[in-house]
């Protein structure tokens, strides 16, 4: 529904991934162009995140210049940022309505830095209003802008033969190594599995695939 309100054509859709084993993954419509993971921000995760950031800063990593990445400055907007990351990095596959708010946002923010894109989103009433009205239609009440939420969305996309994790709370995309259009789902699921293994006592994980309708 949120995609439709933002003017994204109906040829691609978000579908639930019911489990990580091969039988359940086989139920996910193909091709898959992105994966969103909803996970709890715990002490263990924050410790891992700090370590990962230091490691990447000291060792470096290759990030293709075509990766669209933005920072998150609006609290509780991680779902919107995840969706923007999924759509922005698959624009060549998608169709948009002529008056699409998201198409306009992506076009106007392409040349901006990740920080500037975040500021640009803060000012973009059309996407924020759509996010809020979409959330109000949902089953559960959406958190307010300032509510304390310990669940967070990240996106996984395939670009130029590599799997990227895009998280607006991190300073940069994370390159998780080689992948392809055909293996994106399985490769991204392996990274999701590591999130779950880091917090074995947690059950609050949800995986959603951006699949061809």
CSV table of C-alpha atoms in Angstrom, one decimal:
chain,number,residue,atom,x,y,z
A,1,UNK,CA,0.0,0.0,0.0
A,2,UNK,CA,2.8,2.4,0.9
A,3,UNK,CA,4.5,1.8,-2.4
A,4,UNK,CA,1.3,2.5,-4.3
A,5,UNK,CA,0.8,5.8,-2.3
A,6,UNK,CA,4.3,6.8,-3.3
A,7,UNK,CA,3.5,6.2,-7.0
A,8,UNK,CA,5.6,3.1,-7.5
A,9,UNK,CA,4.1,0.7,-10.2
A,10,UNK,CA,2.6,-2.6,-9.1
A,11,UNK,CA,5.1,-4.8,-11.0
A,12,UNK,CA,7.1,-5.4,-7.8
A,13,UNK,CA,5.8,-6.0,-4.3
A,14,UNK,CA,7.0,-6.7,-0.8
A,15,UNK,CA,6.3,-10.3,0.4
A,16,UNK,CA,6.8,-12.0,3.7
A,17,UNK,CA,9.6,-14.5,4.1
A,18,UNK,CA,8.2,-17.1,6.5
A,19,UNK,CA,11.5,-18.9,7.4
A,20,UNK,CA,15.1,-19.2,6.4
A,21,UNK,CA,15.2,-22.9,5.4
A,22,UNK,CA,15.3,-23.7,1.7
A,23,UNK,CA,11.7,-25.1,1.5
A,24,UNK,CA,10.3,-21.8,2.9
A,25,UNK,CA,12.6,-19.7,0.7
A,26,UNK,CA,11.4,-21.6,-2.3
A,27,UNK,CA,7.9,-20.0,-1.7
A,28,UNK,CA,9.2,-16.5,-2.2
A,29,UNK,CA,8.4,-15.2,-5.8
A,30,UNK,CA,11.4,-14.6,-8.0
A,31,UNK,CA,13.3,-12.6,-9.0
A,32,UNK,CA,14.1,-10.8,-5.7
A,33,UNK,CA,15.7,-7.4,-6.0
A,34,UNK,CA,16.0,-6.4,-2.3
A,35,UNK,CA,15.5,-7.8,1.2
A,36,UNK,CA,14.4,-5.9,4.3
A,37,UNK,CA,15.3,-7.2,7.8
A,38,UNK,CA,13.5,-5.9,10.9
A,39,UNK,CA,15.5,-6.7,14.0
A,40,UNK,CA,15.9,-5.6,17.7
A,41,UNK,CA,18.6,-3.1,18.6
A,42,UNK,CA,20.2,-4.8,21.6
A,43,UNK,CA,23.4,-4.3,23.6
A,44,UNK,CA,25.1,-7.2,21.7
A,45,UNK,CA,24.1,-5.7,18.3
A,46,UNK,CA,25.4,-2.2,19.3
A,47,UNK,CA,28.7,-3.7,20.4
A,48,UNK,CA,29.0,-5.6,17.1
A,49,UNK,CA,28.1,-2.4,15.1
A,50,UNK,CA,30.8,-0.4,16.8
A,51,UNK,CA,33.4,-3.2,16.1
A,52,UNK,CA,32.3,-3.5,12.5
A,53,UNK,CA,32.6,0.2,11.9
A,54,UNK,CA,36.1,0.4,13.4
A,55,UNK,CA,37.2,-2.7,11.3
A,56,UNK,CA,35.9,-1.1,8.0
A,57,UNK,CA,37.4,2.2,8.8
A,58,UNK,CA,40.8,0.7,9.5
A,59,UNK,CA,40.8,-1.9,6.6
A,60,UNK,CA,38.6,-0.1,4.1
A,61,UNK,CA,36.1,-1.7,1.7
A,62,UNK,CA,35.0,-1.3,-1.9
A,63,UNK,CA,31.6,0.4,-2.4
A,64,UNK,CA,30.5,1.0,-6.0
A,65,UNK,CA,29.7,4.7,-6.7
A,66,UNK,CA,26.3,3.6,-8.1
A,67,UNK,CA,25.0,2.6,-4.6
A,68,UNK,CA,22.3,4.9,-3.4
A,69,UNK,CA,22.7,5.4,0.4
A,70,UNK,CA,21.2,7.8,2.8
A,71,UNK,CA,21.6,8.5,6.5
A,72,UNK,CA,18.6,8.4,8.9
A,73,UNK,CA,18.0,11.5,10.9
A,74,UNK,CA,14.2,11.2,11.4
A,75,UNK,CA,13.7,8.8,14.4
A,76,UNK,CA,11.3,5.9,13.7
A,77,UNK,CA,11.6,6.3,10.0
A,78,UNK,CA,13.8,3.3,9.4
A,79,UNK,CA,11.0,1.5,7.5
A,80,UNK,CA,10.7,4.4,5.1
A,81,UNK,CA,14.5,4.6,4.7
A,82,UNK,CA,14.7,0.8,4.1
A,83,UNK,CA,12.0,1.1,1.4
A,84,UNK,CA,13.8,4.1,-0.2
A,85,UNK,CA,17.0,2.1,-0.3
A,86,UNK,CA,15.2,-0.9,-1.8
A,87,UNK,CA,13.6,1.2,-4.5
A,88,UNK,CA,16.4,3.6,-5.2
A,89,UNK,CA,18.9,0.8,-6.0
A,90,UNK,CA,16.4,-0.9,-8.4
A,91,UNK,CA,15.1,2.1,-10.3
A,92,UNK,CA,16.0,0.5,-13.6
A,93,UNK,CA,13.6,-2.4,-12.9
A,94,UNK,CA,10.6,-0.3,-11.6
A,95,UNK,CA,7.9,1.8,-13.2
A,96,UNK,CA,6.6,5.0,-11.5
A,97,UNK,CA,3.4,7.0,-11.9
A,98,UNK,CA,4.1,10.4,-13.6
A,99,UNK,CA,3.4,12.3,-10.3
A,100,UNK,CA,5.2,9.8,-8.1
A,101,UNK,CA,6.5,11.5,-4.9
A,102,UNK,CA,9.2,8.9,-4.5
A,103,UNK,CA,10.4,9.2,-8.2
A,104,UNK,CA,10.7,13.0,-7.7
A,105,UNK,CA,12.6,12.6,-4.4
A,106,UNK,CA,15.1,10.1,-5.9
A,107,UNK,CA,15.6,12.3,-9.0
A,108,UNK,CA,16.2,15.4,-7.0
A,109,UNK,CA,18.5,13.7,-4.4
A,110,UNK,CA,20.6,11.6,-6.7
A,111,UNK,CA,23.6,14.0,-6.7
A,112,UNK,CA,23.4,14.7,-2.9
A,113,UNK,CA,25.5,13.1,-0.2
A,114,UNK,CA,24.0,10.6,2.3
A,115,UNK,CA,23.7,13.3,4.9
A,116,UNK,CA,22.1,15.8,2.5
A,117,UNK,CA,19.6,13.2,1.4
A,118,UNK,CA,18.6,12.7,5.0
A,119,UNK,CA,18.0,16.5,5.4
A,120,UNK,CA,16.1,16.5,2.1
A,121,UNK,CA,13.8,13.8,3.4
A,122,UNK,CA,13.2,15.8,6.5
A,123,UNK,CA,11.8,18.6,4.3
A,124,UNK,CA,9.8,16.3,2.0
A,125,UNK,CA,6.2,16.6,3.2
A,126,UNK,CA,4.8,14.2,0.5
A,127,UNK,CA,6.8,11.2,1.6
A,128,UNK,CA,6.4,11.9,5.4
A,129,UNK,CA,2.6,12.4,5.0
A,130,UNK,CA,2.4,9.2,3.0
A,131,UNK,CA,4.4,7.3,5.6
A,132,UNK,CA,2.2,8.5,8.5
A,133,UNK,CA,-1.1,7.8,6.7
A,134,UNK,CA,0.1,4.4,5.6
A,135,UNK,CA,1.2,3.6,9.2
A,136,UNK,CA,-2.2,4.6,10.5
A,137,UNK,CA,-3.9,2.1,8.1
A,138,UNK,CA,-1.7,-0.7,9.5
A,139,UNK,CA,-2.8,-3.3,12.0
A,140,UNK,CA,-0.8,-1.8,14.8
A,141,UNK,CA,-0.4,1.8,15.7
A,142,UNK,CA,2.7,3.4,14.3
A,143,UNK,CA,5.2,4.8,16.7
A,144,UNK,CA,5.3,8.6,17.0
A,145,UNK,CA,8.3,10.4,15.8
A,146,UNK,CA,9.8,10.7,19.3
A,147,UNK,CA,8.6,7.3,20.7
A,148,UNK,CA,11.4,5.0,21.9
A,149,UNK,CA,11.6,2.1,19.5
A,150,UNK,CA,14.2,-0.7,19.7
A,151,UNK,CA,13.3,-2.3,16.4
A,152,UNK,CA,15.1,-1.3,13.2
A,153,UNK,CA,14.9,-2.0,9.5
A,154,UNK,CA,17.9,-2.5,7.2
A,155,UNK,CA,17.9,-3.2,3.4
A,156,UNK,CA,20.0,-5.6,1.4
A,157,UNK,CA,20.5,-5.0,-2.3
A,158,UNK,CA,22.6,-6.4,-5.2
A,159,UNK,CA,24.6,-3.9,-7.2
A,160,UNK,CA,27.5,-4.6,-9.6
A,161,UNK,CA,27.9,-8.2,-8.4
A,162,UNK,CA,28.0,-7.3,-4.7
A,163,UNK,CA,25.7,-7.6,-1.7
A,164,UNK,CA,25.3,-4.3,0.2
A,165,UNK,CA,23.7,-3.8,3.6
A,166,UNK,CA,22.1,-0.3,3.7
A,167,UNK,CA,21.4,1.0,7.2
A,168,UNK,CA,20.8,4.7,7.8
A,169,UNK,CA,22.2,4.4,11.3
A,170,UNK,CA,25.6,3.4,9.9
A,171,UNK,CA,28.1,5.9,8.4
A,172,UNK,CA,28.3,4.0,5.1
A,173,UNK,CA,27.0,0.9,3.2
A,174,UNK,CA,28.5,-2.4,4.2
A,175,UNK,CA,29.8,-4.7,1.4
A,176,UNK,CA,29.1,-8.3,2.3
A,177,UNK,CA,30.9,-9.8,-0.7
A,178,UNK,CA,29.8,-11.3,-4.0
A,179,UNK,CA,26.2,-12.0,-5.0
A,180,UNK,CA,24.1,-12.0,-8.2
A,181,UNK,CA,20.5,-11.4,-9.2
A,182,UNK,CA,19.9,-15.1,-8.9
A,183,UNK,CA,21.4,-15.6,-5.5
A,184,UNK,CA,20.6,-12.4,-3.8
A,185,UNK,CA,17.9,-13.9,-1.6
A,186,UNK,CA,20.0,-16.8,-0.3
A,187,UNK,CA,23.1,-14.6,0.2
A,188,UNK,CA,21.2,-11.9,2.0
A,189,UNK,CA,19.5,-14.5,4.2
A,190,UNK,CA,22.9,-15.8,5.3
A,191,UNK,CA,23.7,-12.3,6.6
A,192,UNK,CA,20.2,-12.2,8.3
A,193,UNK,CA,21.1,-15.5,9.9
A,194,UNK,CA,24.2,-13.9,11.5
A,195,UNK,CA,22.0,-11.1,13.0
A,196,UNK,CA,19.9,-13.9,14.6
A,197,UNK,CA,22.9,-15.9,15.8
A,198,UNK,CA,24.3,-12.8,17.6
A,199,UNK,CA,21.1,-12.6,19.6
A,200,UNK,CA,19.9,-16.2,20.1
A,201,UNK,CA,17.4,-15.3,22.8
A,202,UNK,CA,15.6,-12.8,20.6
A,203,UNK,CA,12.5,-13.7,18.6
A,204,UNK,CA,11.7,-10.3,17.1
A,205,UNK,CA,13.1,-10.7,13.6
A,206,UNK,CA,11.0,-10.2,10.4
A,207,UNK,CA,12.3,-10.6,6.8
A,208,UNK,CA,10.5,-9.1,3.8
A,209,UNK,CA,11.5,-9.6,0.1
A,210,UNK,CA,11.0,-7.1,-2.7
A,211,UNK,CA,9.9,-9.5,-5.4
A,212,UNK,CA,8.5,-9.4,-8.9
A,213,UNK,CA,4.7,-9.5,-8.7
